[in-house]
């Protein structure tokens, strides 16, 4: 089992604290069946001498636990260590936390250990809305743990620039705004995820691009999956992992979205 | 933020995003920092094919860094003559070439700590603070 990165330095009054959903992402991406699939796509079918290093983008990194995990375990997950990782979050404090979590995780790996020889290269975290500044056709693996809880409304983004900067005193309004960005999903909990889905065809690499998106039962994952398969152009979707059943419902699941075989 | 990161970023405005003029973003009032990181030859070889070399040349010029050659080096130019890549991976004592060291230093060790990134199409300026670029737009520009 691969170790879980430490996020003990993060103060969780403005940044989402890793929970069941974060751990389901880690477990799914590093599961035997998923890594076998990924190795085939990024290692076995590739000529490592000539194919460019894959770029992994995590959208909404929060504490940075998932990004740190995939960076530290690039070889185990993709079958190759020549991997670049990049994070994006709308919350400036989450960007700071992520940078520290990834840097600390990498720095704490013993220099001559096997893990050290199998670690990807962490680039940066950018403060942005979803994938807005990412160049089209550039992302090979996109990971998204969205704000998926159904809510009456979304946080007011007109207030965001005001709350996204350090203030002298912690205010309740600032904290609740920033935390709401990490969980409030609007109608069916899908409003933010729908925007991300609409960006996938352009931001993902047309040859290798895949996406992992976490959904909860209220998001109606089977319907989301069926809808992606109607995109045409070879787009496909499959449930790659799920949490235990509650009352017959899979509470959380991870949808893998990709194009081609 | 590392200079290599700029290889993957463009203007966040929808109307600019896919236009050639919006890439690369142009640094302004940039304060650079150098953070040392382990040299990794196989990694560098794998990154060559992803680099937008012309954009990187522009970036170096605008930051006042030494000029880059007209085209990206061949993977073979990263090793001392005669050394095989496999050997380099196994025998750490084999030295990479100066070209490889320079490229490693430029892409992975040199970063923008403070400053701005300007879109060549719309002129919008994005701030970089403590190495984190802010691409959030006021709602009328989204």
GROMACS .gro file of C-alpha atoms in nm:
model
  403
    1UNK     CA    1   0.000   0.000   0.000
    2UNK     CA    2   0.130   0.343  -0.091
    3UNK     CA    3   0.168   0.593   0.195
    4UNK     CA    4  -0.080   0.880   0.235
    5UNK     CA    5   0.078   1.229   0.225
    6UNK     CA    6   0.066   1.435   0.543
    7UNK     CA    7  -0.149   1.749   0.549
    8UNK     CA    8  -0.097   1.828   0.918
    9UNK     CA    9   0.044   2.174   0.835
   10UNK     CA   10  -0.282   2.290   0.671
   11UNK     CA   11  -0.532   2.495   0.870
   12UNK     CA   12  -0.871   2.365   0.769
   13UNK     CA   13  -1.071   2.681   0.841
   14UNK     CA   14  -1.024   2.799   0.482
   15UNK     CA   15  -0.919   2.479   0.300
   16UNK     CA   16  -1.113   2.152   0.258
   17UNK     CA   17  -0.991   1.880   0.492
   18UNK     CA   18  -0.918   1.543   0.325
   19UNK     CA   19  -1.210   1.309   0.379
   20UNK     CA   20  -1.369   0.991   0.247
   21UNK     CA   21  -1.388   1.134  -0.107
   22UNK     CA   22  -1.016   1.222  -0.117
   23UNK     CA   23  -0.924   0.874   0.002
   24UNK     CA   24  -1.153   0.707  -0.252
   25UNK     CA   25  -0.964   0.898  -0.525
   26UNK     CA   26  -0.627   0.780  -0.391
   27UNK     CA   27  -0.749   0.420  -0.358
   28UNK     CA   28  -0.905   0.412  -0.704
   29UNK     CA   29  -0.613   0.567  -0.891
   30UNK     CA   30  -0.366   0.332  -0.723
   31UNK     CA   31  -0.584   0.017  -0.738
   32UNK     CA   32  -0.448  -0.288  -0.921
   33UNK     CA   33  -0.712  -0.273  -1.194
   34UNK     CA   34  -0.675   0.100  -1.256
   35UNK     CA   35  -0.295   0.104  -1.260
   36UNK     CA   36  -0.299  -0.190  -1.503
   37UNK     CA   37  -0.522   0.017  -1.733
   38UNK     CA   38  -0.304   0.327  -1.694
   39UNK     CA   39   0.021   0.138  -1.748
   40UNK     CA   40  -0.114   0.007  -2.073
   41UNK     CA   41  -0.207   0.355  -2.189
   42UNK     CA   42   0.101   0.544  -2.069
   43UNK     CA   43   0.375   0.283  -2.058
   44UNK     CA   44   0.327  -0.040  -2.250
   45UNK     CA   45   0.188   0.115  -2.566
   46UNK     CA   46   0.435   0.399  -2.563
   47UNK     CA   47   0.787   0.428  -2.688
   48UNK     CA   48   0.940   0.585  -2.379
   49UNK     CA   49   1.238   0.712  -2.578
   50UNK     CA   50   1.026   0.934  -2.792
   51UNK     CA   51   0.686   1.001  -2.635
   52UNK     CA   52   0.663   1.316  -2.431
   53UNK     CA   53   0.620   1.310  -2.053
   54UNK     CA   54   0.251   1.297  -1.954
   55UNK     CA   55   0.102   1.599  -1.777
   56UNK     CA   56  -0.129   1.535  -1.481
   57UNK     CA   57  -0.354   1.823  -1.380
   58UNK     CA   58  -0.553   1.818  -1.061
   59UNK     CA   59  -0.838   2.069  -1.052
   60UNK     CA   60  -0.946   2.178  -0.705
   61UNK     CA   61  -0.645   2.049  -0.513
   62UNK     CA   62  -0.759   2.170  -0.167
   63UNK     CA   63  -0.500   2.050   0.084
   64UNK     CA   64  -0.294   1.893  -0.196
   65UNK     CA   65  -0.320   1.538  -0.068
   66UNK     CA   66  -0.417   1.385  -0.403
   67UNK     CA   67  -0.161   1.580  -0.607
   68UNK     CA   68   0.116   1.493  -0.359
   69UNK     CA   69   0.015   1.128  -0.379
   70UNK     CA   70   0.018   1.105  -0.758
   71UNK     CA   71   0.345   1.300  -0.780
   72UNK     CA   72   0.520   1.081  -0.523
   73UNK     CA   73   0.387   0.761  -0.682
   74UNK     CA   74   0.404   0.850  -1.051
   75UNK     CA   75   0.583   0.530  -1.143
   76UNK     CA   76   0.342   0.305  -0.956
   77UNK     CA   77   0.040   0.478  -1.107
   78UNK     CA   78   0.138   0.546  -1.469
   79UNK     CA   79   0.421   0.296  -1.509
   80UNK     CA   80   0.678   0.567  -1.574
   81UNK     CA   81   0.835   0.838  -1.363
   82UNK     CA   82   0.879   1.095  -1.638
   83UNK     CA   83   0.555   1.264  -1.542
   84UNK     CA   84   0.472   1.631  -1.480
   85UNK     CA   85   0.212   1.733  -1.225
   86UNK     CA   86   0.026   2.062  -1.200
   87UNK     CA   87  -0.242   2.181  -0.959
   88UNK     CA   88  -0.522   2.437  -0.989
   89UNK     CA   89  -0.754   2.577  -0.725
   90UNK     CA   90  -0.986   2.876  -0.709
   91UNK     CA   91  -0.890   2.926  -0.343
   92UNK     CA   92  -0.554   3.101  -0.292
   93UNK     CA   93  -0.509   2.944   0.052
   94UNK     CA   94  -0.563   2.599  -0.101
   95UNK     CA   95  -0.292   2.679  -0.359
   96UNK     CA   96  -0.049   2.767  -0.081
   97UNK     CA   97  -0.142   2.455   0.115
   98UNK     CA   98  -0.106   2.232  -0.191
   99UNK     CA   99   0.237   2.365  -0.277
  100UNK     CA  100   0.356   2.295   0.074
  101UNK     CA  101   0.197   1.949   0.092
  102UNK     CA  102   0.354   1.837  -0.237
  103UNK     CA  103   0.695   1.990  -0.166
  104UNK     CA  104   0.704   1.839   0.185
  105UNK     CA  105   0.591   1.496   0.065
  106UNK     CA  106   0.863   1.488  -0.201
  107UNK     CA  107   1.131   1.627   0.033
  108UNK     CA  108   1.058   1.362   0.296
  109UNK     CA  109   1.117   1.070   0.060
  110UNK     CA  110   1.458   0.919   0.150
  111UNK     CA  111   1.710   1.013  -0.126
  112UNK     CA  112   1.819   0.664  -0.227
  113UNK     CA  113   1.490   0.482  -0.169
  114UNK     CA  114   1.290   0.315  -0.443
  115UNK     CA  115   1.020   0.579  -0.404
  116UNK     CA  116   1.271   0.853  -0.472
  117UNK     CA  117   1.354   0.691  -0.805
  118UNK     CA  118   0.989   0.667  -0.901
  119UNK     CA  119   0.868   1.019  -0.828
  120UNK     CA  120   0.723   1.252  -1.091
  121UNK     CA  121   0.808   1.621  -1.126
  122UNK     CA  122   0.579   1.870  -0.955
  123UNK     CA  123   0.550   2.194  -1.148
  124UNK     CA  124   0.326   2.443  -0.969
  125UNK     CA  125  -0.018   2.529  -0.843
  126UNK     CA  126  -0.211   2.806  -1.017
  127UNK     CA  127  -0.497   3.005  -0.868
  128UNK     CA  128  -0.776   2.987  -1.124
  129UNK     CA  129  -1.131   2.881  -1.205
  130UNK     CA  130  -1.132   2.515  -1.321
  131UNK     CA  131  -0.901   2.485  -1.626
  132UNK     CA  132  -0.935   2.844  -1.749
  133UNK     CA  133  -0.562   2.924  -1.812
  134UNK     CA  134  -0.456   2.572  -1.920
  135UNK     CA  135  -0.352   2.544  -2.285
  136UNK     CA  136  -0.589   2.344  -2.503
  137UNK     CA  137  -0.495   1.983  -2.586
  138UNK     CA  138  -0.227   1.968  -2.316
  139UNK     CA  139  -0.355   1.755  -2.025
  140UNK     CA  140  -0.302   1.377  -2.027
  141UNK     CA  141  -0.463   1.293  -1.692
  142UNK     CA  142  -0.711   1.529  -1.527
  143UNK     CA  143  -0.828   1.462  -1.172
  144UNK     CA  144  -1.126   1.641  -1.019
  145UNK     CA  145  -1.288   1.604  -0.679
  146UNK     CA  146  -1.564   1.859  -0.738
  147UNK     CA  147  -1.796   2.047  -0.508
  148UNK     CA  148  -2.065   1.780  -0.550
  149UNK     CA  149  -2.314   1.844  -0.269
  150UNK     CA  150  -2.656   1.957  -0.397
  151UNK     CA  151  -2.719   2.312  -0.269
  152UNK     CA  152  -2.979   2.580  -0.335
  153UNK     CA  153  -2.717   2.817  -0.466
  154UNK     CA  154  -2.352   2.844  -0.553
  155UNK     CA  155  -2.111   3.077  -0.368
  156UNK     CA  156  -2.127   3.427  -0.516
  157UNK     CA  157  -1.816   3.458  -0.731
  158UNK     CA  158  -1.852   3.836  -0.736
  159UNK     CA  159  -1.736   3.823  -0.374
  160UNK     CA  160  -1.452   3.588  -0.447
  161UNK     CA  161  -1.173   3.833  -0.525
  162UNK     CA  162  -1.247   4.007  -0.194
  163UNK     CA  163  -1.230   3.685   0.009
  164UNK     CA  164  -0.940   3.527  -0.181
  165UNK     CA  165  -0.672   3.741  -0.012
  166UNK     CA  166  -0.527   3.717   0.338
  167UNK     CA  167  -0.712   3.941   0.583
  168UNK     CA  168  -0.594   4.069   0.919
  169UNK     CA  169  -0.856   3.874   1.108
  170UNK     CA  170  -1.030   3.555   1.010
  171UNK     CA  171  -1.388   3.637   0.930
  172UNK     CA  172  -1.679   3.397   0.935
  173UNK     CA  173  -1.794   3.525   0.593
  174UNK     CA  174  -1.455   3.461   0.437
  175UNK     CA  175  -1.427   3.113   0.583
  176UNK     CA  176  -1.778   3.009   0.485
  177UNK     CA  177  -1.733   3.146   0.132
  178UNK     CA  178  -1.404   2.960   0.078
  179UNK     CA  179  -1.528   2.635   0.227
  180UNK     CA  180  -1.854   2.652   0.029
  181UNK     CA  181  -1.643   2.660  -0.290
  182UNK     CA  182  -1.512   2.317  -0.195
  183UNK     CA  183  -1.849   2.147  -0.148
  184UNK     CA  184  -2.145   2.349  -0.287
  185UNK     CA  185  -2.248   2.204  -0.621
  186UNK     CA  186  -2.580   2.379  -0.686
  187UNK     CA  187  -2.857   2.193  -0.866
  188UNK     CA  188  -2.809   1.812  -0.832
  189UNK     CA  189  -2.461   1.901  -0.705
  190UNK     CA  190  -2.361   1.912  -1.071
  191UNK     CA  191  -2.333   2.278  -1.169
  192UNK     CA  192  -1.955   2.305  -1.132
  193UNK     CA  193  -1.895   1.952  -1.261
  194UNK     CA  194  -2.102   2.031  -1.572
  195UNK     CA  195  -1.877   2.328  -1.646
  196UNK     CA  196  -1.568   2.109  -1.605
  197UNK     CA  197  -1.719   1.838  -1.829
  198UNK     CA  198  -1.776   2.096  -2.101
  199UNK     CA  199  -1.404   2.189  -2.087
  200UNK     CA  200  -1.275   1.831  -2.117
  201UNK     CA  201  -1.285   1.790  -2.497
  202UNK     CA  202  -1.066   2.096  -2.545
  203UNK     CA  203  -0.826   2.073  -2.250
  204UNK     CA  204  -0.750   1.699  -2.267
  205UNK     CA  205  -0.485   1.573  -2.504
  206UNK     CA  206  -0.664   1.442  -2.812
  207UNK     CA  207  -0.442   1.133  -2.821
  208UNK     CA  208  -0.398   1.024  -2.461
  209UNK     CA  209  -0.624   1.241  -2.245
  210UNK     CA  210  -0.829   1.089  -1.966
  211UNK     CA  211  -1.017   1.233  -1.667
  212UNK     CA  212  -1.111   1.101  -1.324
  213UNK     CA  213  -1.410   1.274  -1.171
  214UNK     CA  214  -1.563   1.195  -0.834
  215UNK     CA  215  -1.942   1.187  -0.814
  216UNK     CA  216  -2.191   1.117  -0.536
  217UNK     CA  217  -2.519   0.929  -0.571
  218UNK     CA  218  -2.725   1.251  -0.591
  219UNK     CA  219  -2.521   1.351  -0.899
  220UNK     CA  220  -2.679   1.051  -1.080
  221UNK     CA  221  -2.351   0.903  -1.201
  222UNK     CA  222  -2.512   0.649  -1.435
  223UNK     CA  223  -2.689   0.930  -1.618
  224UNK     CA  224  -2.369   1.134  -1.638
  225UNK     CA  225  -2.190   0.831  -1.779
  226UNK     CA  226  -2.461   0.762  -2.037
  227UNK     CA  227  -2.458   1.126  -2.145
  228UNK     CA  228  -2.079   1.132  -2.201
  229UNK     CA  229  -2.114   0.829  -2.427
  230UNK     CA  230  -2.343   1.033  -2.650
  231UNK     CA  231  -2.069   1.294  -2.706
  232UNK     CA  232  -1.950   1.083  -3.000
  233UNK     CA  233  -1.593   1.110  -3.133
  234UNK     CA  234  -1.503   0.795  -2.937
  235UNK     CA  235  -1.573   0.942  -2.592
  236UNK     CA  236  -1.631   0.681  -2.326
  237UNK     CA  237  -1.698   0.670  -1.952
  238UNK     CA  238  -1.682   0.397  -1.692
  239UNK     CA  239  -1.709   0.372  -1.313
  240UNK     CA  240  -1.349   0.303  -1.207
  241UNK     CA  241  -1.407   0.277  -0.833
  242UNK     CA  242  -1.675   0.325  -0.568
  243UNK     CA  243  -1.726   0.339  -0.195
  244UNK     CA  244  -1.937   0.092   0.001
  245UNK     CA  245  -2.308   0.072  -0.058
  246UNK     CA  246  -2.551   0.249   0.170
  247UNK     CA  247  -2.911   0.139   0.144
  248UNK     CA  248  -2.842  -0.007  -0.199
  249UNK     CA  249  -2.678   0.312  -0.328
  250UNK     CA  250  -2.312   0.358  -0.407
  251UNK     CA  251  -2.248   0.667  -0.204
  252UNK     CA  252  -1.942   0.791  -0.393
  253UNK     CA  253  -1.785   0.680  -0.717
  254UNK     CA  254  -1.505   0.774  -0.954
  255UNK     CA  255  -1.591   0.813  -1.321
  256UNK     CA  256  -1.312   0.758  -1.572
  257UNK     CA  257  -1.368   0.951  -1.895
  258UNK     CA  258  -1.153   0.898  -2.203
  259UNK     CA  259  -1.149   0.883  -2.577
  260UNK     CA  260  -1.068   0.575  -2.781
  261UNK     CA  261  -0.987   0.215  -2.685
  262UNK     CA  262   0.643   2.942  -1.064
  263UNK     CA  263   0.875   2.739  -1.280
  264UNK     CA  264   0.941   2.855  -1.635
  265UNK     CA  265   0.838   2.509  -1.757
  266UNK     CA  266   0.488   2.572  -1.616
  267UNK     CA  267   0.446   2.862  -1.860
  268UNK     CA  268   0.469   2.603  -2.140
  269UNK     CA  269   0.119   2.490  -2.037
  270UNK     CA  270  -0.053   2.822  -1.963
  271UNK     CA  271  -0.236   3.077  -2.170
  272UNK     CA  272  -0.475   3.369  -2.111
  273UNK     CA  273  -0.773   3.265  -1.898
  274UNK     CA  274  -1.024   3.470  -2.100
  275UNK     CA  275  -1.245   3.258  -2.323
  276UNK     CA  276  -1.203   3.495  -2.617
  277UNK     CA  277  -0.822   3.470  -2.599
  278UNK     CA  278  -0.762   3.114  -2.488
  279UNK     CA  279  -0.717   2.941  -2.821
  280UNK     CA  280  -0.559   3.235  -3.007
  281UNK     CA  281  -0.189   3.209  -3.097
  282UNK     CA  282  -0.132   3.567  -2.970
  283UNK     CA  283  -0.230   3.462  -2.616
  284UNK     CA  284   0.067   3.222  -2.589
  285UNK     CA  285   0.316   3.250  -2.439
  286UNK     CA  286   0.220   3.491  -2.164
  287UNK     CA  287   0.473   3.771  -2.132
  288UNK     CA  288   0.647   3.828  -1.798
  289UNK     CA  289   0.655   4.185  -1.667
  290UNK     CA  290   0.846   4.326  -1.368
  291UNK     CA  291   0.948   3.969  -1.290
  292UNK     CA  292   1.159   3.887  -0.987
  293UNK     CA  293   1.325   3.553  -1.055
  294UNK     CA  294   1.434   3.289  -0.808
  295UNK     CA  295   1.646   2.978  -0.851
  296UNK     CA  296   1.555   2.670  -0.649
  297UNK     CA  297   1.789   2.375  -0.696
  298UNK     CA  298   1.638   2.039  -0.779
  299UNK     CA  299   1.781   1.697  -0.869
  300UNK     CA  300   1.900   1.656  -1.226
  301UNK     CA  301   1.721   1.381  -1.409
  302UNK     CA  302   1.837   1.301  -1.762
  303UNK     CA  303   1.552   1.066  -1.869
  304UNK     CA  304   1.303   1.325  -1.754
  305UNK     CA  305   1.469   1.600  -1.954
  306UNK     CA  306   1.474   1.379  -2.262
  307UNK     CA  307   1.101   1.313  -2.226
  308UNK     CA  308   1.018   1.678  -2.183
  309UNK     CA  309   1.195   1.790  -2.503
  310UNK     CA  310   0.907   1.676  -2.722
  311UNK     CA  311   0.656   1.881  -2.522
  312UNK     CA  312   0.842   2.211  -2.531
  313UNK     CA  313   0.719   2.500  -2.739
  314UNK     CA  314   1.071   2.607  -2.824
  315UNK     CA  315   0.985   2.939  -2.988
  316UNK     CA  316   0.779   3.040  -2.686
  317UNK     CA  317   1.068   2.944  -2.457
  318UNK     CA  318   1.308   3.155  -2.666
  319UNK     CA  319   1.072   3.452  -2.635
  320UNK     CA  320   1.047   3.400  -2.260
  321UNK     CA  321   1.426   3.393  -2.216
  322UNK     CA  322   1.465   3.708  -2.422
  323UNK     CA  323   1.197   3.893  -2.225
  324UNK     CA  324   1.347   3.786  -1.893
  325UNK     CA  325   1.697   3.893  -1.999
  326UNK     CA  326   1.827   3.535  -1.975
  327UNK     CA  327   2.094   3.400  -2.214
  328UNK     CA  328   1.963   3.340  -2.566
  329UNK     CA  329   1.860   2.988  -2.659
  330UNK     CA  330   1.973   2.817  -2.982
  331UNK     CA  331   1.730   2.845  -3.277
  332UNK     CA  332   1.592   2.495  -3.228
  333UNK     CA  333   1.553   2.249  -2.938
  334UNK     CA  334   1.853   2.021  -2.876
  335UNK     CA  335   1.834   1.660  -2.992
  336UNK     CA  336   1.800   1.406  -2.709
  337UNK     CA  337   2.155   1.288  -2.785
  338UNK     CA  338   2.291   1.632  -2.702
  339UNK     CA  339   2.200   1.581  -2.335
  340UNK     CA  340   2.475   1.323  -2.280
  341UNK     CA  341   2.849   1.320  -2.296
  342UNK     CA  342   2.948   1.163  -2.630
  343UNK     CA  343   2.949   0.786  -2.616
  344UNK     CA  344   2.735   0.754  -2.305
  345UNK     CA  345   2.416   0.557  -2.346
  346UNK     CA  346   2.102   0.681  -2.175
  347UNK     CA  347   2.055   0.348  -1.998
  348UNK     CA  348   2.403   0.371  -1.851
  349UNK     CA  349   2.334   0.720  -1.730
  350UNK     CA  350   2.035   0.598  -1.539
  351UNK     CA  351   2.227   0.317  -1.376
  352UNK     CA  352   2.559   0.485  -1.322
  353UNK     CA  353   2.491   0.817  -1.163
  354UNK     CA  354   2.851   0.933  -1.187
  355UNK     CA  355   2.824   0.985  -1.564
  356UNK     CA  356   2.808   1.356  -1.634
  357UNK     CA  357   2.535   1.520  -1.839
  358UNK     CA  358   2.638   1.779  -2.098
  359UNK     CA  359   2.638   2.152  -2.037
  360UNK     CA  360   2.336   2.177  -2.269
  361UNK     CA  361   2.144   1.942  -2.043
  362UNK     CA  362   2.248   2.127  -1.728
  363UNK     CA  363   2.150   2.462  -1.876
  364UNK     CA  364   1.812   2.332  -1.984
  365UNK     CA  365   1.748   2.174  -1.643
  366UNK     CA  366   1.841   2.500  -1.474
  367UNK     CA  367   1.618   2.703  -1.704
  368UNK     CA  368   1.307   2.484  -1.702
  369UNK     CA  369   1.301   2.336  -1.354
  370UNK     CA  370   1.513   2.556  -1.130
  371UNK     CA  371   1.436   2.907  -1.255
  372UNK     CA  372   1.104   3.051  -1.154
  373UNK     CA  373   0.907   3.373  -1.130
  374UNK     CA  374   0.863   3.460  -0.764
  375UNK     CA  375   0.687   3.793  -0.800
  376UNK     CA  376   0.566   3.986  -1.103
  377UNK     CA  377   0.302   3.980  -1.372
  378UNK     CA  378   0.211   3.773  -1.674
  379UNK     CA  379   0.063   3.968  -1.963
  380UNK     CA  380  -0.160   3.835  -2.241
  381UNK     CA  381  -0.027   3.927  -2.584
  382UNK     CA  382  -0.380   3.946  -2.722
  383UNK     CA  383  -0.593   4.139  -2.471
  384UNK     CA  384  -0.317   4.289  -2.255
  385UNK     CA  385  -0.468   4.160  -1.931
  386UNK     CA  386  -0.211   4.133  -1.651
  387UNK     CA  387  -0.212   3.835  -1.415
  388UNK     CA  388  -0.025   3.876  -1.086
  389UNK     CA  389   0.229   3.625  -0.955
  390UNK     CA  390   0.275   3.634  -0.578
  391UNK     CA  391   0.501   3.403  -0.381
  392UNK     CA  392   0.533   3.188  -0.692
  393UNK     CA  393   0.156   3.141  -0.735
  394UNK     CA  394  -0.003   3.294  -1.046
  395UNK     CA  395  -0.352   3.435  -1.008
  396UNK     CA  396  -0.570   3.376  -1.316
  397UNK     CA  397  -0.900   3.478  -1.158
  398UNK     CA  398  -1.091   3.733  -1.361
  399UNK     CA  399  -1.350   3.987  -1.253
  400UNK     CA  400  -1.688   3.857  -1.373
  401UNK     CA  401  -1.721   4.108  -1.661
  402UNK     CA  402  -1.404   3.966  -1.821
  403UNK     CA  403  -1.489   3.597  -1.790
   0.00000   0.00000   0.00000
